[in-house]
PDB file of C-alpha atoms in Angstrom:
ATOM      1  CA  UNK A   1       8.688  -5.264 -14.894  1.00  0.00           C
ATOM      2  CA  UNK A   2       5.116  -4.063 -14.648  1.00  0.00           C
ATOM      3  CA  UNK A   3       3.295  -5.202 -11.527  1.00  0.00           C
ATOM      4  CA  UNK A   4       0.157  -6.035 -13.488  1.00  0.00           C
ATOM      5  CA  UNK A   5       2.151  -8.759 -15.250  1.00  0.00           C
ATOM      6  CA  UNK A   6       2.923 -10.348 -11.877  1.00  0.00           C
ATOM      7  CA  UNK A   7      -0.681 -10.156 -10.736  1.00  0.00           C
ATOM      8  CA  UNK A   8      -2.126 -11.960 -13.726  1.00  0.00           C
ATOM      9  CA  UNK A   9      -0.121 -15.097 -12.940  1.00  0.00           C
ATOM     10  CA  UNK A  10      -1.780 -17.728 -10.741  1.00  0.00           C
ATOM     11  CA  UNK A  11       1.249 -17.945  -8.508  1.00  0.00           C
ATOM     12  CA  UNK A  12       1.402 -17.148  -4.795  1.00  0.00           C
ATOM     13  CA  UNK A  13       3.465 -14.071  -4.047  1.00  0.00           C
ATOM     14  CA  UNK A  14       4.323 -11.679  -1.256  1.00  0.00           C
ATOM     15  CA  UNK A  15       5.260  -8.006  -1.579  1.00  0.00           C
ATOM     16  CA  UNK A  16       6.422  -5.479   1.002  1.00  0.00           C
ATOM     17  CA  UNK A  17       5.975  -1.773   1.622  1.00  0.00           C
ATOM     18  CA  UNK A  18       8.706   0.541   2.881  1.00  0.00           C
ATOM     19  CA  UNK A  19       8.910   4.273   3.460  1.00  0.00           C
ATOM     20  CA  UNK A  20      11.613   6.840   2.730  1.00  0.00           C
ATOM     21  CA  UNK A  21      13.583   8.650   5.456  1.00  0.00           C
ATOM     22  CA  UNK A  22      12.246  11.849   6.976  1.00  0.00           C
ATOM     23  CA  UNK A  23      15.636  13.554   6.812  1.00  0.00           C
ATOM     24  CA  UNK A  24      18.930  13.124   5.013  1.00  0.00           C
ATOM     25  CA  UNK A  25      20.487  12.117   8.336  1.00  0.00           C
ATOM     26  CA  UNK A  26      18.342   8.978   8.376  1.00  0.00           C
ATOM     27  CA  UNK A  27      18.861   8.123   4.733  1.00  0.00           C
ATOM     28  CA  UNK A  28      21.583   5.480   5.128  1.00  0.00           C
ATOM     29  CA  UNK A  29      19.820   3.590   7.914  1.00  0.00           C
ATOM     30  CA  UNK A  30      16.545   3.511   5.954  1.00  0.00           C
ATOM     31  CA  UNK A  31      18.378   2.547   2.778  1.00  0.00           C
ATOM     32  CA  UNK A  32      20.045  -0.354   4.597  1.00  0.00           C
ATOM     33  CA  UNK A  33      16.711  -1.539   6.034  1.00  0.00           C
ATOM     34  CA  UNK A  34      15.035  -1.481   2.618  1.00  0.00           C
ATOM     35  CA  UNK A  35      17.964  -3.364   1.112  1.00  0.00           C
ATOM     36  CA  UNK A  36      17.631  -6.106   3.719  1.00  0.00           C
ATOM     37  CA  UNK A  37      13.981  -6.492   2.721  1.00  0.00           C
ATOM     38  CA  UNK A  38      14.914  -6.475  -0.974  1.00  0.00           C
ATOM     39  CA  UNK A  39      17.307  -9.378  -0.318  1.00  0.00           C
ATOM     40  CA  UNK A  40      14.254 -11.498   0.507  1.00  0.00           C
ATOM     41  CA  UNK A  41      13.357 -11.291  -3.205  1.00  0.00           C
ATOM     42  CA  UNK A  42       9.699 -10.255  -2.822  1.00  0.00           C
ATOM     43  CA  UNK A  43       7.422 -10.027  -5.856  1.00  0.00           C
ATOM     44  CA  UNK A  44       7.779  -6.244  -5.648  1.00  0.00           C
ATOM     45  CA  UNK A  45       8.318  -3.441  -3.149  1.00  0.00           C
ATOM     46  CA  UNK A  46       6.343  -0.231  -2.850  1.00  0.00           C
ATOM     47  CA  UNK A  47       7.906   2.976  -1.558  1.00  0.00           C
ATOM     48  CA  UNK A  48       5.593   5.521   0.043  1.00  0.00           C
ATOM     49  CA  UNK A  49       5.568   9.240  -0.693  1.00  0.00           C
ATOM     50  CA  UNK A  50       5.684  10.469   2.877  1.00  0.00           C
ATOM     51  CA  UNK A  51       3.022  12.260   4.899  1.00  0.00           C
ATOM     52  CA  UNK A  52       2.039  15.476   3.159  1.00  0.00           C
ATOM     53  CA  UNK A  53       4.790  14.866   0.621  1.00  0.00           C
ATOM     54  CA  UNK A  54       7.374  15.880   3.220  1.00  0.00           C
ATOM     55  CA  UNK A  55       9.762  13.039   2.393  1.00  0.00           C
ATOM     56  CA  UNK A  56       8.864  12.677  -1.277  1.00  0.00           C
ATOM     57  CA  UNK A  57      12.306  13.664  -2.532  1.00  0.00           C
ATOM     58  CA  UNK A  58      13.712  10.400  -1.144  1.00  0.00           C
ATOM     59  CA  UNK A  59      11.001   8.108  -2.555  1.00  0.00           C
ATOM     60  CA  UNK A  60      12.655   7.747  -5.940  1.00  0.00           C
ATOM     61  CA  UNK A  61      16.133   7.389  -4.416  1.00  0.00           C
ATOM     62  CA  UNK A  62      14.983   4.370  -2.397  1.00  0.00           C
ATOM     63  CA  UNK A  63      12.883   2.886  -5.218  1.00  0.00           C
ATOM     64  CA  UNK A  64      15.652   3.273  -7.784  1.00  0.00           C
ATOM     65  CA  UNK A  65      18.250   1.725  -5.456  1.00  0.00           C
ATOM     66  CA  UNK A  66      16.063  -1.348  -4.804  1.00  0.00           C
ATOM     67  CA  UNK A  67      15.418  -1.786  -8.515  1.00  0.00           C
ATOM     68  CA  UNK A  68      19.016  -1.343  -9.659  1.00  0.00           C
ATOM     69  CA  UNK A  69      20.820  -3.141  -6.829  1.00  0.00           C
ATOM     70  CA  UNK A  70      18.487  -6.098  -6.340  1.00  0.00           C
ATOM     71  CA  UNK A  71      16.404  -6.252  -9.524  1.00  0.00           C
ATOM     72  CA  UNK A  72      13.209  -6.147  -7.456  1.00  0.00           C
ATOM     73  CA  UNK A  73      10.300  -4.404  -9.234  1.00  0.00           C
ATOM     74  CA  UNK A  74       9.381  -1.197  -7.433  1.00  0.00           C
ATOM     75  CA  UNK A  75       6.173   0.775  -7.079  1.00  0.00           C
ATOM     76  CA  UNK A  76       6.723   4.481  -6.428  1.00  0.00           C
ATOM     77  CA  UNK A  77       3.938   6.285  -4.594  1.00  0.00           C
ATOM     78  CA  UNK A  78       2.860   9.670  -5.931  1.00  0.00           C
ATOM     79  CA  UNK A  79       0.371  12.034  -4.304  1.00  0.00           C
ATOM     80  CA  UNK A  80      -1.277  15.088  -5.797  1.00  0.00           C
ATOM     81  CA  UNK A  81      -3.170  16.888  -3.038  1.00  0.00           C
ATOM     82  CA  UNK A  82      -2.354  20.630  -2.892  1.00  0.00           C
ATOM     83  CA  UNK A  83       0.175  20.147  -5.721  1.00  0.00           C
ATOM     84  CA  UNK A  84       0.237  22.186  -8.917  1.00  0.00           C
ATOM     85  CA  UNK A  85       0.200  20.607 -12.378  1.00  0.00           C
ATOM     86  CA  UNK A  86       3.786  21.785 -12.805  1.00  0.00           C
ATOM     87  CA  UNK A  87       4.897  19.998  -9.631  1.00  0.00           C
ATOM     88  CA  UNK A  88       3.176  16.762 -10.640  1.00  0.00           C
ATOM     89  CA  UNK A  89       4.582  16.921 -14.177  1.00  0.00           C
ATOM     90  CA  UNK A  90       8.058  17.344 -12.717  1.00  0.00           C
ATOM     91  CA  UNK A  91       7.566  14.270 -10.518  1.00  0.00           C
ATOM     92  CA  UNK A  92       6.318  12.245 -13.484  1.00  0.00           C
ATOM     93  CA  UNK A  93       9.432  13.201 -15.434  1.00  0.00           C
ATOM     94  CA  UNK A  94      11.637  12.195 -12.483  1.00  0.00           C
ATOM     95  CA  UNK A  95       9.906   8.801 -12.232  1.00  0.00           C
ATOM     96  CA  UNK A  96      10.374   8.320 -15.963  1.00  0.00           C
ATOM     97  CA  UNK A  97      14.074   9.261 -15.742  1.00  0.00           C
ATOM     98  CA  UNK A  98      14.543   6.756 -12.894  1.00  0.00           C
ATOM     99  CA  UNK A  99      13.252   3.981 -15.165  1.00  0.00           C
ATOM    100  CA  UNK A 100      10.379   3.107 -12.832  1.00  0.00           C
ATOM    101  CA  UNK A 101       7.317   1.727 -14.592  1.00  0.00           C
ATOM    102  CA  UNK A 102       4.917   1.387 -11.657  1.00  0.00           C
ATOM    103  CA  UNK A 103       3.189   4.267  -9.885  1.00  0.00           C
ATOM    104  CA  UNK A 104       0.760   4.206  -6.967  1.00  0.00           C
ATOM    105  CA  UNK A 105      -1.545   7.151  -7.651  1.00  0.00           C
ATOM    106  CA  UNK A 106      -2.928   8.633  -4.432  1.00  0.00           C
ATOM    107  CA  UNK A 107      -4.662  11.809  -3.404  1.00  0.00           C
ATOM    108  CA  UNK A 108      -2.563  12.006  -0.260  1.00  0.00           C
ATOM    109  CA  UNK A 109      -3.274  13.490   3.144  1.00  0.00           C
ATOM    110  CA  UNK A 110      -4.699  16.996   3.361  1.00  0.00           C
ATOM    111  CA  UNK A 111      -1.911  19.174   4.855  1.00  0.00           C
ATOM    112  CA  UNK A 112      -2.366  20.016   8.515  1.00  0.00           C
ATOM    113  CA  UNK A 113      -4.404  23.158   9.016  1.00  0.00           C
ATOM    114  CA  UNK A 114      -6.013  22.961   5.564  1.00  0.00           C
ATOM    115  CA  UNK A 115      -8.705  20.398   6.300  1.00  0.00           C
ATOM    116  CA  UNK A 116     -11.455  23.039   6.085  1.00  0.00           C
ATOM    117  CA  UNK A 117      -9.807  25.217   3.444  1.00  0.00           C
ATOM    118  CA  UNK A 118     -11.422  26.012   0.109  1.00  0.00           C
ATOM    119  CA  UNK A 119      -9.936  23.458  -2.294  1.00  0.00           C
ATOM    120  CA  UNK A 120     -11.899  24.486  -5.372  1.00  0.00           C
ATOM    121  CA  UNK A 121      -8.861  26.236  -6.873  1.00  0.00           C
ATOM    122  CA  UNK A 122      -6.535  23.254  -6.397  1.00  0.00           C
ATOM    123  CA  UNK A 123      -5.392  21.533  -9.596  1.00  0.00           C
ATOM    124  CA  UNK A 124      -6.054  18.118  -8.089  1.00  0.00           C
ATOM    125  CA  UNK A 125      -8.969  17.210  -5.865  1.00  0.00           C
ATOM    126  CA  UNK A 126      -8.852  13.422  -5.947  1.00  0.00           C
ATOM    127  CA  UNK A 127      -6.649  10.500  -6.978  1.00  0.00           C
ATOM    128  CA  UNK A 128      -8.654  10.144 -10.201  1.00  0.00           C
ATOM    129  CA  UNK A 129      -7.238  13.491 -11.347  1.00  0.00           C
ATOM    130  CA  UNK A 130      -3.711  12.145 -10.929  1.00  0.00           C
ATOM    131  CA  UNK A 131      -4.590   8.877 -12.689  1.00  0.00           C
ATOM    132  CA  UNK A 132      -5.821  10.834 -15.697  1.00  0.00           C
ATOM    133  CA  UNK A 133      -2.622  12.883 -15.666  1.00  0.00           C
ATOM    134  CA  UNK A 134      -0.484   9.730 -15.645  1.00  0.00           C
ATOM    135  CA  UNK A 135      -2.526   8.170 -18.460  1.00  0.00           C
ATOM    136  CA  UNK A 136      -2.101  11.323 -20.528  1.00  0.00           C
ATOM    137  CA  UNK A 137       1.691  11.292 -20.129  1.00  0.00           C
ATOM    138  CA  UNK A 138       4.028   9.870 -22.744  1.00  0.00           C
ATOM    139  CA  UNK A 139       4.976   6.969 -20.444  1.00  0.00           C
ATOM    140  CA  UNK A 140       3.084   3.678 -20.371  1.00  0.00           C
ATOM    141  CA  UNK A 141       2.925   3.452 -16.577  1.00  0.00           C
ATOM    142  CA  UNK A 142       1.359   0.582 -14.677  1.00  0.00           C
ATOM    143  CA  UNK A 143      -0.934   2.490 -12.317  1.00  0.00           C
ATOM    144  CA  UNK A 144      -2.035   1.290  -8.905  1.00  0.00           C
ATOM    145  CA  UNK A 145      -4.772   2.725  -6.718  1.00  0.00           C
ATOM    146  CA  UNK A 146      -5.911   2.425  -3.122  1.00  0.00           C
ATOM    147  CA  UNK A 147      -9.186   0.993  -1.858  1.00  0.00           C
ATOM    148  CA  UNK A 148     -10.860   0.586   1.507  1.00  0.00           C
ATOM    149  CA  UNK A 149     -12.633  -2.700   2.362  1.00  0.00           C
ATOM    150  CA  UNK A 150     -14.364  -0.932   5.260  1.00  0.00           C
ATOM    151  CA  UNK A 151     -15.259   2.302   3.421  1.00  0.00           C
ATOM    152  CA  UNK A 152     -13.029   5.327   2.937  1.00  0.00           C
ATOM    153  CA  UNK A 153     -12.813   7.363   6.171  1.00  0.00           C
ATOM    154  CA  UNK A 154     -14.343  10.360   4.367  1.00  0.00           C
ATOM    155  CA  UNK A 155     -17.219   8.375   2.862  1.00  0.00           C
ATOM    156  CA  UNK A 156     -20.586   7.793   4.497  1.00  0.00           C
ATOM    157  CA  UNK A 157     -21.885   4.895   2.421  1.00  0.00           C
ATOM    158  CA  UNK A 158     -19.908   2.018   0.932  1.00  0.00           C
ATOM    159  CA  UNK A 159     -22.110   2.069  -2.168  1.00  0.00           C
ATOM    160  CA  UNK A 160     -20.956   5.613  -2.979  1.00  0.00           C
ATOM    161  CA  UNK A 161     -17.373   4.659  -2.159  1.00  0.00           C
ATOM    162  CA  UNK A 162     -17.477   1.733  -4.626  1.00  0.00           C
ATOM    163  CA  UNK A 163     -19.029   3.978  -7.295  1.00  0.00           C
ATOM    164  CA  UNK A 164     -16.081   6.373  -7.012  1.00  0.00           C
ATOM    165  CA  UNK A 165     -13.689   3.422  -7.032  1.00  0.00           C
ATOM    166  CA  UNK A 166     -15.220   2.224 -10.314  1.00  0.00           C
ATOM    167  CA  UNK A 167     -14.671   5.679 -11.805  1.00  0.00           C
ATOM    168  CA  UNK A 168     -11.049   5.552 -10.698  1.00  0.00           C
ATOM    169  CA  UNK A 169     -10.521   2.159 -12.327  1.00  0.00           C
ATOM    170  CA  UNK A 170     -12.263   3.303 -15.508  1.00  0.00           C
ATOM    171  CA  UNK A 171      -9.887   6.272 -15.623  1.00  0.00           C
ATOM    172  CA  UNK A 172      -6.948   3.906 -15.991  1.00  0.00           C
ATOM    173  CA  UNK A 173      -6.128   2.178 -12.709  1.00  0.00           C
ATOM    174  CA  UNK A 174      -4.529  -1.220 -13.504  1.00  0.00           C
ATOM    175  CA  UNK A 175      -4.767  -2.736 -10.028  1.00  0.00           C
ATOM    176  CA  UNK A 176      -5.828  -1.887  -6.504  1.00  0.00           C
ATOM    177  CA  UNK A 177      -4.250  -2.391  -3.089  1.00  0.00           C
ATOM    178  CA  UNK A 178      -6.392  -2.342   0.020  1.00  0.00           C
ATOM    179  CA  UNK A 179      -5.879  -0.427   3.202  1.00  0.00           C
ATOM    180  CA  UNK A 180      -5.024  -2.699   6.118  1.00  0.00           C
ATOM    181  CA  UNK A 181      -7.715  -4.895   7.610  1.00  0.00           C
ATOM    182  CA  UNK A 182      -7.732  -7.431  10.416  1.00  0.00           C
ATOM    183  CA  UNK A 183     -10.755  -9.532   9.531  1.00  0.00           C
ATOM    184  CA  UNK A 184     -10.489 -11.400   6.217  1.00  0.00           C
ATOM    185  CA  UNK A 185     -14.249 -11.724   5.931  1.00  0.00           C
ATOM    186  CA  UNK A 186     -14.432  -7.971   5.412  1.00  0.00           C
ATOM    187  CA  UNK A 187     -12.098  -8.323   2.428  1.00  0.00           C
ATOM    188  CA  UNK A 188     -14.029 -11.226   0.902  1.00  0.00           C
ATOM    189  CA  UNK A 189     -17.288  -9.300   1.258  1.00  0.00           C
ATOM    190  CA  UNK A 190     -15.725  -6.189  -0.292  1.00  0.00           C
ATOM    191  CA  UNK A 191     -14.335  -8.214  -3.183  1.00  0.00           C
ATOM    192  CA  UNK A 192     -17.773  -9.653  -3.904  1.00  0.00           C
ATOM    193  CA  UNK A 193     -19.351  -6.186  -3.887  1.00  0.00           C
ATOM    194  CA  UNK A 194     -16.840  -4.563  -6.230  1.00  0.00           C
ATOM    195  CA  UNK A 195     -16.987  -7.474  -8.676  1.00  0.00           C
ATOM    196  CA  UNK A 196     -20.765  -7.056  -8.706  1.00  0.00           C
ATOM    197  CA  UNK A 197     -20.167  -3.368  -9.495  1.00  0.00           C
ATOM    198  CA  UNK A 198     -18.046  -4.286 -12.522  1.00  0.00           C
ATOM    199  CA  UNK A 199     -14.588  -3.687 -11.051  1.00  0.00           C
ATOM    200  CA  UNK A 200     -12.508  -6.513 -12.509  1.00  0.00           C
ATOM    201  CA  UNK A 201      -8.895  -5.371 -11.999  1.00  0.00           C
ATOM    202  CA  UNK A 202      -6.675  -7.352  -9.597  1.00  0.00           C
ATOM    203  CA  UNK A 203      -7.083  -6.397  -5.931  1.00  0.00           C
ATOM    204  CA  UNK A 204      -4.154  -6.977  -3.569  1.00  0.00           C
ATOM    205  CA  UNK A 205      -5.078  -7.313   0.110  1.00  0.00           C
ATOM    206  CA  UNK A 206      -2.877  -5.237   2.417  1.00  0.00           C
ATOM    207  CA  UNK A 207      -1.859  -6.826   5.707  1.00  0.00           C
ATOM    208  CA  UNK A 208      -0.328  -4.890   8.592  1.00  0.00           C
ATOM    209  CA  UNK A 209       1.572  -6.929  11.220  1.00  0.00           C
ATOM    210  CA  UNK A 210       0.907  -5.162  14.530  1.00  0.00           C
ATOM    211  CA  UNK A 211       4.119  -5.748  16.443  1.00  0.00           C
ATOM    212  CA  UNK A 212       3.666  -3.315  19.305  1.00  0.00           C
ATOM    213  CA  UNK A 213       0.643  -1.982  21.170  1.00  0.00           C
ATOM    214  CA  UNK A 214       1.344   1.618  20.129  1.00  0.00           C
ATOM    215  CA  UNK A 215       0.649   0.732  16.491  1.00  0.00           C
ATOM    216  CA  UNK A 216      -2.972  -0.148  17.237  1.00  0.00           C
ATOM    217  CA  UNK A 217      -4.199   3.398  17.836  1.00  0.00           C
ATOM    218  CA  UNK A 218      -2.396   4.716  14.747  1.00  0.00           C
ATOM    219  CA  UNK A 219      -3.709   1.865  12.599  1.00  0.00           C
ATOM    220  CA  UNK A 220      -7.266   2.619  13.690  1.00  0.00           C
ATOM    221  CA  UNK A 221      -6.807   6.331  13.005  1.00  0.00           C
ATOM    222  CA  UNK A 222      -5.385   5.755   9.518  1.00  0.00           C
ATOM    223  CA  UNK A 223      -7.829   3.167   8.311  1.00  0.00           C
ATOM    224  CA  UNK A 224     -10.771   3.054  10.696  1.00  0.00           C
ATOM    225  CA  UNK A 225     -10.246  -0.707  10.684  1.00  0.00           C
ATOM    226  CA  UNK A 226     -12.504  -3.045  12.595  1.00  0.00           C
ATOM    227  CA  UNK A 227     -10.590  -4.899  15.280  1.00  0.00           C
ATOM    228  CA  UNK A 228     -11.945  -8.452  15.794  1.00  0.00           C
ATOM    229  CA  UNK A 229     -12.292  -9.641  19.373  1.00  0.00           C
ATOM    230  CA  UNK A 230      -9.644 -12.267  18.666  1.00  0.00           C
ATOM    231  CA  UNK A 231      -7.118  -9.554  17.887  1.00  0.00           C
ATOM    232  CA  UNK A 232      -8.199  -7.411  20.832  1.00  0.00           C
ATOM    233  CA  UNK A 233      -7.580 -10.363  23.137  1.00  0.00           C
ATOM    234  CA  UNK A 234      -4.069 -10.768  21.747  1.00  0.00           C
ATOM    235  CA  UNK A 235      -3.314  -7.075  22.272  1.00  0.00           C
ATOM    236  CA  UNK A 236      -4.750  -7.135  25.801  1.00  0.00           C
ATOM    237  CA  UNK A 237      -2.750 -10.221  26.743  1.00  0.00           C
ATOM    238  CA  UNK A 238       0.614  -9.410  25.159  1.00  0.00           C
ATOM    239  CA  UNK A 239       0.574  -5.629  24.616  1.00  0.00           C
ATOM    240  CA  UNK A 240       2.746  -4.890  27.654  1.00  0.00           C
ATOM    241  CA  UNK A 241       5.414  -7.433  26.633  1.00  0.00           C
ATOM    242  CA  UNK A 242       7.185  -6.119  23.525  1.00  0.00           C
ATOM    243  CA  UNK A 243       8.773  -9.418  22.496  1.00  0.00           C
ATOM    244  CA  UNK A 244       5.575 -11.402  23.003  1.00  0.00           C
ATOM    245  CA  UNK A 245       3.454  -8.789  21.173  1.00  0.00           C
ATOM    246  CA  UNK A 246       5.840  -8.823  18.244  1.00  0.00           C
ATOM    247  CA  UNK A 247       5.670 -12.601  17.971  1.00  0.00           C
ATOM    248  CA  UNK A 248       1.888 -12.644  18.377  1.00  0.00           C
ATOM    249  CA  UNK A 249       1.419  -9.851  15.821  1.00  0.00           C
ATOM    250  CA  UNK A 250       3.529 -11.661  13.237  1.00  0.00           C
ATOM    251  CA  UNK A 251       1.626 -14.895  13.909  1.00  0.00           C
ATOM    252  CA  UNK A 252      -1.729 -13.127  13.474  1.00  0.00           C
ATOM    253  CA  UNK A 253      -0.636 -11.544  10.164  1.00  0.00           C
ATOM    254  CA  UNK A 254       0.750 -14.874   8.961  1.00  0.00           C
ATOM    255  CA  UNK A 255      -2.555 -16.554   9.769  1.00  0.00           C
ATOM    256  CA  UNK A 256      -4.416 -13.911   7.760  1.00  0.00           C
ATOM    257  CA  UNK A 257      -2.140 -14.457   4.764  1.00  0.00           C
ATOM    258  CA  UNK A 258      -2.492 -18.250   4.903  1.00  0.00           C
ATOM    259  CA  UNK A 259      -6.272 -17.891   4.920  1.00  0.00           C
ATOM    260  CA  UNK A 260      -6.120 -15.535   1.915  1.00  0.00           C
ATOM    261  CA  UNK A 261      -3.935 -17.964  -0.027  1.00  0.00           C
ATOM    262  CA  UNK A 262      -6.260 -20.838   0.906  1.00  0.00           C
ATOM    263  CA  UNK A 263      -9.122 -18.859  -0.636  1.00  0.00           C
ATOM    264  CA  UNK A 264      -7.320 -18.379  -3.962  1.00  0.00           C
ATOM    265  CA  UNK A 265      -5.990 -14.903  -3.293  1.00  0.00           C
ATOM    266  CA  UNK A 266      -2.616 -15.199  -4.978  1.00  0.00           C
ATOM    267  CA  UNK A 267      -0.943 -11.896  -4.113  1.00  0.00           C
ATOM    268  CA  UNK A 268      -0.640 -10.315  -0.655  1.00  0.00           C
ATOM    269  CA  UNK A 269       1.003  -7.003   0.240  1.00  0.00           C
ATOM    270  CA  UNK A 270       2.574  -6.570   3.683  1.00  0.00           C
ATOM    271  CA  UNK A 271       2.981  -3.169   5.315  1.00  0.00           C
ATOM    272  CA  UNK A 272       6.377  -4.089   6.691  1.00  0.00           C
ATOM    273  CA  UNK A 273       7.231  -0.611   8.047  1.00  0.00           C
ATOM    274  CA  UNK A 274      10.988  -0.796   7.228  1.00  0.00           C
ATOM    275  CA  UNK A 275      11.368  -3.770   9.574  1.00  0.00           C
ATOM    276  CA  UNK A 276      13.465  -6.442   7.820  1.00  0.00           C
ATOM    277  CA  UNK A 277      13.097  -8.863  10.724  1.00  0.00           C
ATOM    278  CA  UNK A 278       9.295  -8.712  10.461  1.00  0.00           C
ATOM    279  CA  UNK A 279       9.343  -9.191   6.691  1.00  0.00           C
ATOM    280  CA  UNK A 280      11.823 -12.066   6.994  1.00  0.00           C
ATOM    281  CA  UNK A 281       9.838 -13.832   9.714  1.00  0.00           C
ATOM    282  CA  UNK A 282       6.574 -13.638   7.786  1.00  0.00           C
ATOM    283  CA  UNK A 283       8.223 -14.919   4.631  1.00  0.00           C
ATOM    284  CA  UNK A 284       9.916 -17.692   6.606  1.00  0.00           C
ATOM    285  CA  UNK A 285       6.565 -18.709   8.106  1.00  0.00           C
ATOM    286  CA  UNK A 286       5.242 -19.095   4.548  1.00  0.00           C
ATOM    287  CA  UNK A 287       8.360 -20.612   2.964  1.00  0.00           C
ATOM    288  CA  UNK A 288       6.841 -23.945   1.950  1.00  0.00           C
ATOM    289  CA  UNK A 289       3.604 -22.296   0.836  1.00  0.00           C
ATOM    290  CA  UNK A 290       5.162 -19.743  -1.512  1.00  0.00           C
ATOM    291  CA  UNK A 291       8.278 -21.772  -2.277  1.00  0.00           C
ATOM    292  CA  UNK A 292      10.884 -19.523  -0.656  1.00  0.00           C
TER     293      UNK A 292
END
């Protein structure tokens, strides 16, 4: 099933994100964790590509297993940075052969040590290049893209960021998923701005449950997210108690999701980090709201 077909229904839904193993040694444990999340019957599950593409060879294995074993629609991430056209074409063929219809088209992280390198000779500079490649293929993919409610870390002005986002959507992006945020007002403001700019595709808010204090620094580094004082107080109070921080982090994420639903945002994506217990608890907290 194409994800866009799920997003056009006015029905509350929850989806989860998982990541592939870093090594073959970890494959079974990661596979088992993703299967436990799939048993929750989410609207769909996305499978990341791995930092720098290092774990990309397992992305399709995990996505295909979820789809075939549990009939849960899957979204396979695909990055293009520093890749050749031949490499990307091979990946597209592999996705096609796996029977996966949904692709998250991303630029990806610049490989370590190449941040200041001359990229003019690279086949792909931005995610829009990959979107065009997917649209030109012989497969009718449902294409997702990423967006940043608080401005892309490499952008200076949100206006320029939204302009580039519009170009990405015009190139063939069917829906967007946001980077994590911790203040819903930032999302509502962003949504207003992009609608004003003519971006009309569905936008799925991405929510990250912070379940341990160590995640905070990484979350800030990845997304540059604004941390509300309310969340800072939670981290300060419970950060040194792992069980309490986990419970508080899940409660905070649940509260965000309830507020989004209450404001007619029908679909929410949770960065569940291969933690079935976190995914299960959030879904359980929302059981009467989403009917599960």
